[in-house]
C-alpha positions as a printed Julia matrix, in Angstrom:
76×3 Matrix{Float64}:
 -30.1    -57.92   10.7
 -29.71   -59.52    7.23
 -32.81   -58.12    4.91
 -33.73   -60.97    1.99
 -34.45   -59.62   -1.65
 -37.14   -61.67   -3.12
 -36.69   -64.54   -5.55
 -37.46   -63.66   -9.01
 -39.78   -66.03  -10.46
 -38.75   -67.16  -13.97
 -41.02   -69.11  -16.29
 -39.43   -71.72  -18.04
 -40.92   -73.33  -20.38
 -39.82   -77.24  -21.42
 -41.34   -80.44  -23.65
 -40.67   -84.13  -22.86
 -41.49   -87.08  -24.81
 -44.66   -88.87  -23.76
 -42.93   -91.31  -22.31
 -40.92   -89.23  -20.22
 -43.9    -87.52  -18.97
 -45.86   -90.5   -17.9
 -42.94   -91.11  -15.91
 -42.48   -88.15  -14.32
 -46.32   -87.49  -14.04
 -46.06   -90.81  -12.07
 -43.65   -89.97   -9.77
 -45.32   -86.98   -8.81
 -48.53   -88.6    -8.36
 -46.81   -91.43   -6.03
 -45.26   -88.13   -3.83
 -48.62   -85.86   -3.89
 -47.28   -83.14   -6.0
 -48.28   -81.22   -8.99
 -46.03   -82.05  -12.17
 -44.57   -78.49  -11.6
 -43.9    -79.07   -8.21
 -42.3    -82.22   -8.86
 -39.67   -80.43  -11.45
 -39.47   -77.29   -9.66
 -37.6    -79.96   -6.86
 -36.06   -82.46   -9.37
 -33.97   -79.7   -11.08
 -31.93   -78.51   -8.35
 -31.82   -82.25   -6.81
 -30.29   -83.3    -9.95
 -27.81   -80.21  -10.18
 -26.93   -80.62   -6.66
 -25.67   -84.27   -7.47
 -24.25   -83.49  -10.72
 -21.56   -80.49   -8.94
 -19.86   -82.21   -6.68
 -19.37   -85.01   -9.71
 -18.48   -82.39  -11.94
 -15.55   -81.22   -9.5
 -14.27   -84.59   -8.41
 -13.87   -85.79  -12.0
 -11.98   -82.25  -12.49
  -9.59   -83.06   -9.53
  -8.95   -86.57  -10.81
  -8.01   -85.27  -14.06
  -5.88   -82.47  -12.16
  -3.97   -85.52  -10.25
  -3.5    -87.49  -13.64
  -1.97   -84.4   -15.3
   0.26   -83.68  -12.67
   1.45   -87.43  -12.98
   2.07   -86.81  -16.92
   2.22   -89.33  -19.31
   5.24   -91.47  -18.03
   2.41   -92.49  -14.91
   5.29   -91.84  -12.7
   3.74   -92.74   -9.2
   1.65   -95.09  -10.58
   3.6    -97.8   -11.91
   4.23  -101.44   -9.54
């Protein structure tokens, strides 16, 4: 039987330009959320997409430094 700690809770406190709020105050509207609960689930979304990025542009780099400079591998 696996026992869960709680989540801590930590307060974070942010400020957008008015623009970018009337945005994002829109998009929660159009989804029925409170602006916090629309950024509490935006953050990780966004993270989420952005890690798998992250490492695939590490590998590709990985690849082209094996190769080296002379692009042996890659030439025609």
């Amino acid at each position: 039987m696996t026992i869960k700690a709680p989540r801590k809770k930590t307060p974070v406190s942010m400020q957008f330009r008015d623009d970018d709020l009337t945005t994002i105050d829109r998009g929660a509207q159009l989804l029925g959320l409170s602006r916090t609960e629309f950024m509490r689930r935006a953050a990780p979304h966004e993270a989420q997409t952005a890690i798998p990025e992250r490492n695939r542009f590490s590998t590709l780099l990985g690849h082209r430094n094996a190769v080296g400079s002379s692009g042996e591998g890659f030439q025609r």
